[in-house]
XYZ file of C-alpha atoms in Angstrom:
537
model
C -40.634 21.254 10.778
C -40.499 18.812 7.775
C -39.091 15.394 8.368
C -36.149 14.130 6.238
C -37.058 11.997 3.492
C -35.521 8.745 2.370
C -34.142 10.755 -0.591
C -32.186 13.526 1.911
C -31.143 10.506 3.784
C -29.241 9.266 0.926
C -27.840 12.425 0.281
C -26.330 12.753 3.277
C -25.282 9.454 3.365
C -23.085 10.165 -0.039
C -21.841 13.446 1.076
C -20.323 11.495 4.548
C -18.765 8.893 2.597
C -17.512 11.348 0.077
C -16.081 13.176 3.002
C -14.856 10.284 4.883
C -12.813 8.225 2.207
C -11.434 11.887 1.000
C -9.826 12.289 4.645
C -8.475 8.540 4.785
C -6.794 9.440 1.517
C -4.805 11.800 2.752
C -4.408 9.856 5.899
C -0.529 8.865 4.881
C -1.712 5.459 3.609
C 0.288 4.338 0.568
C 0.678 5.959 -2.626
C -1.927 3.259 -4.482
C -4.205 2.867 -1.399
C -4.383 6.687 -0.928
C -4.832 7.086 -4.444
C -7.476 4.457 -4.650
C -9.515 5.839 -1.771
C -9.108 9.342 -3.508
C -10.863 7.564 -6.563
C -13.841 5.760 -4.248
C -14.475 9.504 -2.999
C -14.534 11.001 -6.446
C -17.263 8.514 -7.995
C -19.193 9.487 -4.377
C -18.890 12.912 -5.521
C -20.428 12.842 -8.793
C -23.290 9.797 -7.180
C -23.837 12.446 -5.248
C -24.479 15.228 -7.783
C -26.259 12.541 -9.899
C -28.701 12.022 -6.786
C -29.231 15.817 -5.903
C -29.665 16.763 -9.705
C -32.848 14.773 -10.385
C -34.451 16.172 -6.935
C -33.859 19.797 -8.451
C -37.339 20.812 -9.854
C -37.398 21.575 -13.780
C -38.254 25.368 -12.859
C -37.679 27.390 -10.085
C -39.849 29.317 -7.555
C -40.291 33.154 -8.288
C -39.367 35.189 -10.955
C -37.414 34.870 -14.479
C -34.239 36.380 -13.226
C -34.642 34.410 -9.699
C -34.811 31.221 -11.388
C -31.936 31.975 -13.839
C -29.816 32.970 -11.130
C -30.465 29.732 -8.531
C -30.241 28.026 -11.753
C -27.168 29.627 -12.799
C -25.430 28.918 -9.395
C -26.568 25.290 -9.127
C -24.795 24.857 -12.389
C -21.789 26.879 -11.351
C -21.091 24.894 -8.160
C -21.862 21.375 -9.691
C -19.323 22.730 -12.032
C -16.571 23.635 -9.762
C -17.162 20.143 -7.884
C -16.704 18.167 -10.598
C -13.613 20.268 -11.667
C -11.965 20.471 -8.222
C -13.039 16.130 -7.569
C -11.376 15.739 -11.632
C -8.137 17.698 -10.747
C -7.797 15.915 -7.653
C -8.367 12.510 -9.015
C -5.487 13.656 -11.866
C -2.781 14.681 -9.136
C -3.422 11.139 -7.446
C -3.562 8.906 -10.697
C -4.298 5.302 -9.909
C -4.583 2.695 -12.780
C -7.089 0.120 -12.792
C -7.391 -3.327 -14.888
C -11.119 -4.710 -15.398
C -9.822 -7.922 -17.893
C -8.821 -11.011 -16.156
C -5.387 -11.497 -18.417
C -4.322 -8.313 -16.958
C -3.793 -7.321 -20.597
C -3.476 -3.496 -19.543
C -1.376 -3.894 -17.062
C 2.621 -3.167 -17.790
C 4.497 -6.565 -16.783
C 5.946 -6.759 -13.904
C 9.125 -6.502 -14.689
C 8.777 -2.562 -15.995
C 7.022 -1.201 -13.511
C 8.832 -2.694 -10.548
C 12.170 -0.676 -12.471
C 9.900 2.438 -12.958
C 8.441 2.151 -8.919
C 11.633 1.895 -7.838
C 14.181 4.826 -9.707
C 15.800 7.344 -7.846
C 17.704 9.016 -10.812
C 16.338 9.801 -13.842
C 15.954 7.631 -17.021
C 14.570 8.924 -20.670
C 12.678 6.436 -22.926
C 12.377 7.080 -26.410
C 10.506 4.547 -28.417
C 10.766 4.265 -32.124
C 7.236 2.310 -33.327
C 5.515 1.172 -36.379
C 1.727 2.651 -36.422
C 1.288 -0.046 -38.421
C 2.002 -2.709 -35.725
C -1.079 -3.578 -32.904
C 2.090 -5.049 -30.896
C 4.272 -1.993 -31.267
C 1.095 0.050 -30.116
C 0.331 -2.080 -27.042
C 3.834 -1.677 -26.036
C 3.460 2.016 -26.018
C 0.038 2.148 -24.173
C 2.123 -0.061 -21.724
C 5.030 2.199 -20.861
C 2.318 5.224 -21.321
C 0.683 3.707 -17.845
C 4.359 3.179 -16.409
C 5.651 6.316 -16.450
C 2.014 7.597 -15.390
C 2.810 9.924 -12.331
C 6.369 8.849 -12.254
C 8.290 12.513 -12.984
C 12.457 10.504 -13.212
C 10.698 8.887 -16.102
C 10.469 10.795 -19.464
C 9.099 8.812 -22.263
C 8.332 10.088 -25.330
C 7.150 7.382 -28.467
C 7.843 8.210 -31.933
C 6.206 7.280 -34.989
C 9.895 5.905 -37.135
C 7.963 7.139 -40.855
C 7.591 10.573 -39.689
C 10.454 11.338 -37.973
C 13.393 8.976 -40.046
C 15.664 11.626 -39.518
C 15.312 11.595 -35.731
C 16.194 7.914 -35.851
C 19.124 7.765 -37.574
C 20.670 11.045 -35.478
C 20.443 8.135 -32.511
C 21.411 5.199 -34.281
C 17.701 3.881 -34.739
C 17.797 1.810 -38.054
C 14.730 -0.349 -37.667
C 10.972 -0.267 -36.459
C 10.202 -0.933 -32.576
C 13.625 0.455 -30.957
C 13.590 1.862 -27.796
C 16.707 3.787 -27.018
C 17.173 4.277 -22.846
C 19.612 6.870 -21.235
C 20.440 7.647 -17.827
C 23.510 9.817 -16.608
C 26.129 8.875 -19.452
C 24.649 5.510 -20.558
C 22.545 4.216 -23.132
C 21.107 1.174 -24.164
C 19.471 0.540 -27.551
C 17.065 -2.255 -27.786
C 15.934 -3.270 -31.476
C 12.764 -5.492 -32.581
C 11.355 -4.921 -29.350
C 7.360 -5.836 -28.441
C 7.071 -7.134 -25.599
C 7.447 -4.366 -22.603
C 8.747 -6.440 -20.082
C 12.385 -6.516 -22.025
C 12.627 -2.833 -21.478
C 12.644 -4.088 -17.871
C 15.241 -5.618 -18.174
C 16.827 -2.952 -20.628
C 16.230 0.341 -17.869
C 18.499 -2.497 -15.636
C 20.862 -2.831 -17.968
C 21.017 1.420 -18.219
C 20.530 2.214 -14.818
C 23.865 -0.182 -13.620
C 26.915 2.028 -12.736
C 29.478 0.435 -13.633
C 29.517 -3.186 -15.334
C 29.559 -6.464 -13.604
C 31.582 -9.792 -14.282
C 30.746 -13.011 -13.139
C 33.758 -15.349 -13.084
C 32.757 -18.994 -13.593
C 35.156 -21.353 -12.499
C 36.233 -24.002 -14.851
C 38.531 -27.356 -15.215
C 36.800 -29.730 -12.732
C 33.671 -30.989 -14.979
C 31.662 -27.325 -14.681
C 28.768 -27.209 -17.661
C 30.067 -23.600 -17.889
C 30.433 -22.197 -21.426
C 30.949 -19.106 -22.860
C 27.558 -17.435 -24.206
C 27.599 -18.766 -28.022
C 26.739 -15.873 -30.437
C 23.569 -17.926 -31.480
C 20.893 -19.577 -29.429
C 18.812 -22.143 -31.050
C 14.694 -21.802 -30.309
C 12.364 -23.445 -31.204
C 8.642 -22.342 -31.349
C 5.033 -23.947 -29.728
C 1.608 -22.278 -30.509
C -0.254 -21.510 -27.367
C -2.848 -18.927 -26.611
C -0.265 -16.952 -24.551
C 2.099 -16.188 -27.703
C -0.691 -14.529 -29.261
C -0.876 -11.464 -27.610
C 2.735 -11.305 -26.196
C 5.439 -11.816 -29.164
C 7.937 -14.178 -28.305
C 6.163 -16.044 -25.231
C 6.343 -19.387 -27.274
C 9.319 -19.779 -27.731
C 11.287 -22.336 -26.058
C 15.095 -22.355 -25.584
C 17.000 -25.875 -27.272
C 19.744 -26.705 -25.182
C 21.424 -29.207 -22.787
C 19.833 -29.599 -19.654
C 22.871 -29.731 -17.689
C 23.935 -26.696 -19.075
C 23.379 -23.111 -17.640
C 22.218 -21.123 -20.597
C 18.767 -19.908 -19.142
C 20.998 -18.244 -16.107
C 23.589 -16.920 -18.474
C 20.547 -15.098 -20.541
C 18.877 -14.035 -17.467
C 22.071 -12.138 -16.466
C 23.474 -10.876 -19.444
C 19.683 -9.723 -20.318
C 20.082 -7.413 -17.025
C 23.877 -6.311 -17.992
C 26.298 -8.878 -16.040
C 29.512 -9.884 -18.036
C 30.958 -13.464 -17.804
C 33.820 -15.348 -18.491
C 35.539 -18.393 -17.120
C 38.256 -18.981 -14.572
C 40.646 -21.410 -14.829
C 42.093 -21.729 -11.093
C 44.800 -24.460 -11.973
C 46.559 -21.458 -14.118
C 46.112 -18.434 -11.847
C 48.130 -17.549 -9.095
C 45.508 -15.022 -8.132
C 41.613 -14.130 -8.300
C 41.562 -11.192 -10.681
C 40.484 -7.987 -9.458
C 37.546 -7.609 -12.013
C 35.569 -10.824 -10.887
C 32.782 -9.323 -8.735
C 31.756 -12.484 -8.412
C 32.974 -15.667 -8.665
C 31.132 -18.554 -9.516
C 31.991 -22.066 -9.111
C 28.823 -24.545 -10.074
C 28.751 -27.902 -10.321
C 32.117 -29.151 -10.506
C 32.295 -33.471 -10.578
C 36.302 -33.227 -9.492
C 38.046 -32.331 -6.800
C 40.025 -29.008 -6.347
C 43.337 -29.142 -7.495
C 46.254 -28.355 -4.352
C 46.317 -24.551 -3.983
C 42.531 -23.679 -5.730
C 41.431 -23.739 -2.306
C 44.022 -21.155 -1.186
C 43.284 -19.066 -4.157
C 39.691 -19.008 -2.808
C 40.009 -18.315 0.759
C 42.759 -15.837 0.046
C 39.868 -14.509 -2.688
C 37.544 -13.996 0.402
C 39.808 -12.687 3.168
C 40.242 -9.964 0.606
C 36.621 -9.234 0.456
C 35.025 -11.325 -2.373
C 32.143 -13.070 -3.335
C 31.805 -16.369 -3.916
C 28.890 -18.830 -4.490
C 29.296 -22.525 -4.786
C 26.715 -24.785 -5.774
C 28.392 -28.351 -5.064
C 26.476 -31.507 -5.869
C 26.668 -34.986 -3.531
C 28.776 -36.372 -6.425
C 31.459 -33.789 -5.945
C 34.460 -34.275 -3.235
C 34.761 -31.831 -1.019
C 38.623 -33.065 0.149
C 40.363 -32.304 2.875
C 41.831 -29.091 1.442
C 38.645 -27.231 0.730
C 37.425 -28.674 3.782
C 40.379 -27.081 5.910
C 41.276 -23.792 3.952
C 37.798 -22.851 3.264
C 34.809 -24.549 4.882
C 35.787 -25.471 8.537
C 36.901 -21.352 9.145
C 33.626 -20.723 8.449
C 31.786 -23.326 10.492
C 30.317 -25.162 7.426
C 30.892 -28.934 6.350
C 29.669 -30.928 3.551
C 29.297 -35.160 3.015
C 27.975 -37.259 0.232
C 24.955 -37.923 1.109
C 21.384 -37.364 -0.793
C 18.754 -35.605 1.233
C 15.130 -37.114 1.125
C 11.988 -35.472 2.435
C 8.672 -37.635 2.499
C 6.950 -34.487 2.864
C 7.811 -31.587 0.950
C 9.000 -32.764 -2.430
C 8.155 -32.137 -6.098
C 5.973 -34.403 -7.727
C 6.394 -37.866 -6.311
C 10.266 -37.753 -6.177
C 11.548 -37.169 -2.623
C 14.944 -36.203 -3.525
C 13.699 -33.792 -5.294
C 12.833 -31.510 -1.927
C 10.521 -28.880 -2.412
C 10.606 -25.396 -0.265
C 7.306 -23.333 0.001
C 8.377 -20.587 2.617
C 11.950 -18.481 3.406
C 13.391 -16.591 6.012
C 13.828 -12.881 6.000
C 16.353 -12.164 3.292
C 17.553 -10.067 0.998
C 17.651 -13.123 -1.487
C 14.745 -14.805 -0.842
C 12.460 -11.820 -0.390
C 9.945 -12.197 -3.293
C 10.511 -16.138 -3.985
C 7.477 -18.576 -4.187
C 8.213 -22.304 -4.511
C 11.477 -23.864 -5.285
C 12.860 -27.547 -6.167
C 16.167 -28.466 -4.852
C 16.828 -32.061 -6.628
C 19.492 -34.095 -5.287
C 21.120 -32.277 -2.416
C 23.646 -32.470 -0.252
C 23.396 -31.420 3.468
C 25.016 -28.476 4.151
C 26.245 -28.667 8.183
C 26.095 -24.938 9.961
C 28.091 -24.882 13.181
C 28.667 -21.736 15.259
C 30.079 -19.334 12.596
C 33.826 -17.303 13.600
C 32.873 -14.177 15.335
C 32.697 -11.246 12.792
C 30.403 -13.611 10.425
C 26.570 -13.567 10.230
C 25.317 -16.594 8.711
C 21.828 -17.109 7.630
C 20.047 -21.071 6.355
C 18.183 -19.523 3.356
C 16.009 -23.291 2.502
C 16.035 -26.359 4.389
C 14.043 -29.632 4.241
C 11.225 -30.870 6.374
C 11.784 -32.108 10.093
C 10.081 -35.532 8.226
C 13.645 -35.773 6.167
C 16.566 -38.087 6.183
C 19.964 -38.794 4.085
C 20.710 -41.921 1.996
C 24.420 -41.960 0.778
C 25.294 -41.842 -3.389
C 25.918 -44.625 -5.095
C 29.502 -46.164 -5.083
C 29.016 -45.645 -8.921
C 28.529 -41.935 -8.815
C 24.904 -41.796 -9.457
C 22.034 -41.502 -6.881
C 20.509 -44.623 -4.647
C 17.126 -43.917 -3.611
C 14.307 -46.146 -2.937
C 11.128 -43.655 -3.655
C 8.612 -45.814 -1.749
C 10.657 -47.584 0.938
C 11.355 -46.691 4.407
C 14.568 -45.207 5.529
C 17.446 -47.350 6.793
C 17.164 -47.670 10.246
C 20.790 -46.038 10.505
C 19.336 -42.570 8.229
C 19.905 -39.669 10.341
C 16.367 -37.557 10.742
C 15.871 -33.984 10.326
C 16.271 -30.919 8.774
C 18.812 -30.495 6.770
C 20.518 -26.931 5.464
C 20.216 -26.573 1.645
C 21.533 -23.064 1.014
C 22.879 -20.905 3.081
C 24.544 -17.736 2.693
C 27.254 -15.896 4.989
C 28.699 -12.315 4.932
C 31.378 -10.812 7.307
C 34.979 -10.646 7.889
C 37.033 -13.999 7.311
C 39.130 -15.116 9.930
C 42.642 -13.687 10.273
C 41.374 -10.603 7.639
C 41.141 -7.547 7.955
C 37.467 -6.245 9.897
C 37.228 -3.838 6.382
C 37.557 -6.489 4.237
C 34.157 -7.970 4.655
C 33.231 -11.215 2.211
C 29.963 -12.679 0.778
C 29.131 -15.780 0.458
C 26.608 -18.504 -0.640
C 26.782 -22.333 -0.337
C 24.294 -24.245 -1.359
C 24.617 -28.322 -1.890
C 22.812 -28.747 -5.428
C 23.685 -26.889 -8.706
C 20.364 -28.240 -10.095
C 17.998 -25.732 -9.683
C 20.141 -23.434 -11.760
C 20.905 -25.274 -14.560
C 18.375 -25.415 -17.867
C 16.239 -28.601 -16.931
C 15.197 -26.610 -13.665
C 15.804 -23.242 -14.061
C 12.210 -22.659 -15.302
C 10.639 -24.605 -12.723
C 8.700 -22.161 -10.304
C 11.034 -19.659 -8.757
C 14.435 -21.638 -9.363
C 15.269 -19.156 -12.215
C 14.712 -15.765 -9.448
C 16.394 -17.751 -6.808
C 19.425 -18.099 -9.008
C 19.616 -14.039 -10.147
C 18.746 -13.334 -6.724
C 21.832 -14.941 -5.598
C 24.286 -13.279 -7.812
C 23.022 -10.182 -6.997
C 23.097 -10.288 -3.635
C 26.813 -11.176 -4.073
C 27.583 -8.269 -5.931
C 25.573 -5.969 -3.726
C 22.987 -5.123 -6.603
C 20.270 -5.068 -4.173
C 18.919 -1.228 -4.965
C 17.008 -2.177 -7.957
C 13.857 -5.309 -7.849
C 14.559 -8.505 -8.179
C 12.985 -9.319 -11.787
C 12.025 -12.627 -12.459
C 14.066 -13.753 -15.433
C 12.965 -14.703 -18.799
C 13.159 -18.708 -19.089
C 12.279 -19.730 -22.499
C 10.046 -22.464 -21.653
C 6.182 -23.748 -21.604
C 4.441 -22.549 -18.491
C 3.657 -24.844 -16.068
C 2.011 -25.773 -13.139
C 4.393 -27.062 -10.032
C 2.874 -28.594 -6.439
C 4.138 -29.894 -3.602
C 3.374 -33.070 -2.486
C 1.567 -32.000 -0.288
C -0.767 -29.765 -2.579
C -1.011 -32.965 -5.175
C -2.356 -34.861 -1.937
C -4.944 -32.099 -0.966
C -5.471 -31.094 -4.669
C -6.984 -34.900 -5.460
C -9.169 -34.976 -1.952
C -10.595 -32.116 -2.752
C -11.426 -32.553 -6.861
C -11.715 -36.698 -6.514
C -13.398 -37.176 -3.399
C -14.954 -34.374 -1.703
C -16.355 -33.073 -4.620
C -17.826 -35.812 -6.006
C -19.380 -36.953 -2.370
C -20.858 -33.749 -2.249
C -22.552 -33.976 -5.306
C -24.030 -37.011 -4.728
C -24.930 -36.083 -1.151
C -26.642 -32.752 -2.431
C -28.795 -35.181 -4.956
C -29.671 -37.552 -1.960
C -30.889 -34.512 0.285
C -32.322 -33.203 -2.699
C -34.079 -36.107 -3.502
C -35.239 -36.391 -0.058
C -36.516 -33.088 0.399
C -39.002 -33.905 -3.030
C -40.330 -37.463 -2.358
């Protein structure tokens, strides 16, 4: 009996793993692990082959026609195993990126839309040949739609098929024209893939959306102007995606960066002027009020608990400047279990940069808002006080400071009083403190069917322009008005910003980031030369 050889050994081995990671792809993993395993077992397949193919002797034992035939079926079956481990691998596609930019890999923002449809949307794309940016948008949605059968793309030279374009309106180079059920949206100029994110959105929404921003009490509110001004900052990032330098010119206190962000994924807006309206009009899906400076006037507070108890959705983003007054306080808040003061929350501990009132939150609770949110900034807050909410209403503290934290009150002047490096008055109340928190449910006195949303939070910083771009302030603020208007089927994109990337920390991380780079790295050094030094004298 011959013994096995190293080489059969080997064999084997490849034919068991082949085996094995085949079975734990069909194993009910997920569709990209399965599929990934499924590709591990193929390139074990043809290993294998590789391994038995150069232990096959160049002729074979016996006769002409022997030989021929044992060659003939070795061929044969190496054939049909490659062809059988090829059509598998093609029925469970999985897409692979070796560069380090990622630079075949569709943003995020299309192929969360294109993981996620459940009715069918057709892409036609209208490209210049001529443009390497018009052709790495099409390789893009190419991988997309990959495997995804409710997407039907199809890309279309413009030159040879003019005719085509004008039958659907297309009247310039790089237009991608998106249907789905009775709806289209054209998009012009368009190279960069992640704006036909934003686009199938736009398409996919049922019906359209308004957002009703409330105005007359010193909002930053404005209608969206029909021109934005840019302006435009070379960096190595703008070269291969068009339109990444850019940077949006406007007033930080306004909220232009939110207003693109929604009206890039279909929302409507307009303002509200409460002290005119005897009503909230039925077409507000959600109304908005964000940073007002004055007090409501007698009866806005009515029109906005009379707006809930009829099922709205409302989200107010009140800063410590801002009087609350007993009328909000009594018509709104206190049914609810929630209170407000001017105050200014400071956290020693989590806060960005070396500002304390500036609290930083790494980490959420379960929620449909905060479910795919890194860091956030909340400058100059307010506490927001949660008692026991009225029975019928779930409440849920979305971000909250550090245990470490404590409020100082505003100045008498309006502005904030804060002593960066000092200690806290001995007076300071300690503690976490609520920054946002959202509640859903039936107001008190309504009717149980008439069930209300809605999201308090006590800064309107984090969505206006000087901080909308600052880690996931921008996606906190989208995720909030969607979750209002129950537009919670589709992902959460994270919005375009128009500013310079950059890199936020904790204080926390700028702490352990300079012990690590200033002194344990250099100690090491030098204690590596001193043992090294040692080791060689």
């Amino acid at each position: 009996m011959s013994q096995l050889t190293r080489s059969d050994l080997l064999a084997a081995a490849l034919i068991a793993a082949a085996i094995l990671f085949g079975a734990l792809g069909f194993a009910g993993f997920g569709e990209r692990i399965a599929n990934s395993l499924l590709f591990v077992a193929w390139s074990f397949i043809l290993l294998t082959l590789f391994v038995l193919a150069i232990r096959l002797p160049l002729r074979g034992r016996g006769s002409r026609w022997t030989s021929f035939a044992a060659n003939a079926l070795i061929v044969c079956g190496a054939l049909g195993a490659v062809i059988a481990a090829n059509v598998a691998l093609y029925r469970h596609d999985v897409h692979f990126d070796a560069t380090r930019e990622g630079l075949n890999t569709p943003p995020r923002q299309l192929a969360d839309v294109v993981d996620e449809l459940r009715s069918p949307l057709s892409l036609v794309y209208f490209y210049n040949a001529s443009d390497p940016n018009a052709l790495a948008v099409r390789d893009m949605i190419e991988i997309a739609a990959r495997n995804h059968p409710l997407l039907a793309f199809r890309a279309i030279d413009l030159d040879k098929e003019p005719g085509l374009a004008r039958d659907v309106g297309v009247r310039s180079y790089n237009t991608a024209v998106l249907q789905a059920g009775g709806r289209k949206v054209l998009v012009e100029n368009v190279t960069d893939a992640a704006r036909l994110g934003y686009a199938a959105l736009r398409v996919l929404r049922q019906r359209a959306e308004t957002i009703c921003f409330v105005t007359g009490h010193g909002e930053t509110f404005r209608p969206i102007p029909g021109h934005y001004h840019f302006s435009h900052v070379e960096t190595l990032r703008g070269h291969d995606t068009p339109g990444a330098d850019d940077v949006l010119v406007a007033e930080p206190e306004q909220l232009d960066r939110l207003q693109l962000a929604l009206n890039e994924i279909g929302y409507e807006m307009r303002p509200l002027v409460m002290a005119t309206a005897t009503t909230i009009p039925a077409d507000c899906t959600v109304v908005a009020e964000i940073g007002p400076r004055t007090a409501l006037a007698t009866g806005e507070a009515d029109l906005l608990a009379n707006y809930l108890k009829r099922g709205g959705r409302l989200v107010m983003l009140i800063d410590p400047q801002f009087p609350v007054g007993a009328d909000l306080q009594s018509r709104l808040l206190a049914p609810l279990g929630l209170s407000s003061e001017s105050a200014i929350i400071i956290d020693p501990l989590n806060h960005f940069r070396t500002d304390p009132d500036k609290v930083a939150i790494p980490w959420y609770p379960s929620h449909s808002i905060t479910a795919r949110l890194a860091l956030t900034v909340f400058a100059q807050a307010r506490p927001i006080r949660l008692s026991r909410p009225p029975a019928g209403v779930k409440a849920s503290v979305l971000a909250a400071s550090s245990q470490d934290s404590y409020l100082r009150p505003p100045s008498a002047a309006g502005g904030i009083t804060i002593a960066a490096g000092g200690p806290p008055p001995a007076e300071a109340e300690h503690g976490a403190q609520a920054l946002v928190v959202a509640l859903e449910g039936a107001f008190p006195g309504a009717s149980a069917d008439k069930r209300f949303r809605l999201v308090i939070s006590g800064t309107s910083k984090f969505a206006i322009n000087e901080y909308f771009s600052y880690v996931s302030n921008g996606e906190l603020s989208v995720a909030i008005m969607r979750w209002l208007a129950e537009d919670e089927t589709s992902p959460n994109l994270a919005p375009r910003t128009y500013s310079l990337p950059e890199v936020v920390l904790t204080s926390a991380q700028m702490r352990d980031t300079f012990i690590v780079l200033e002194i344990v790295l250099p100690l090491s050094t030098a204690l590596f030369g001193v043992a090294m030094w040692w080791r060689r004298r």
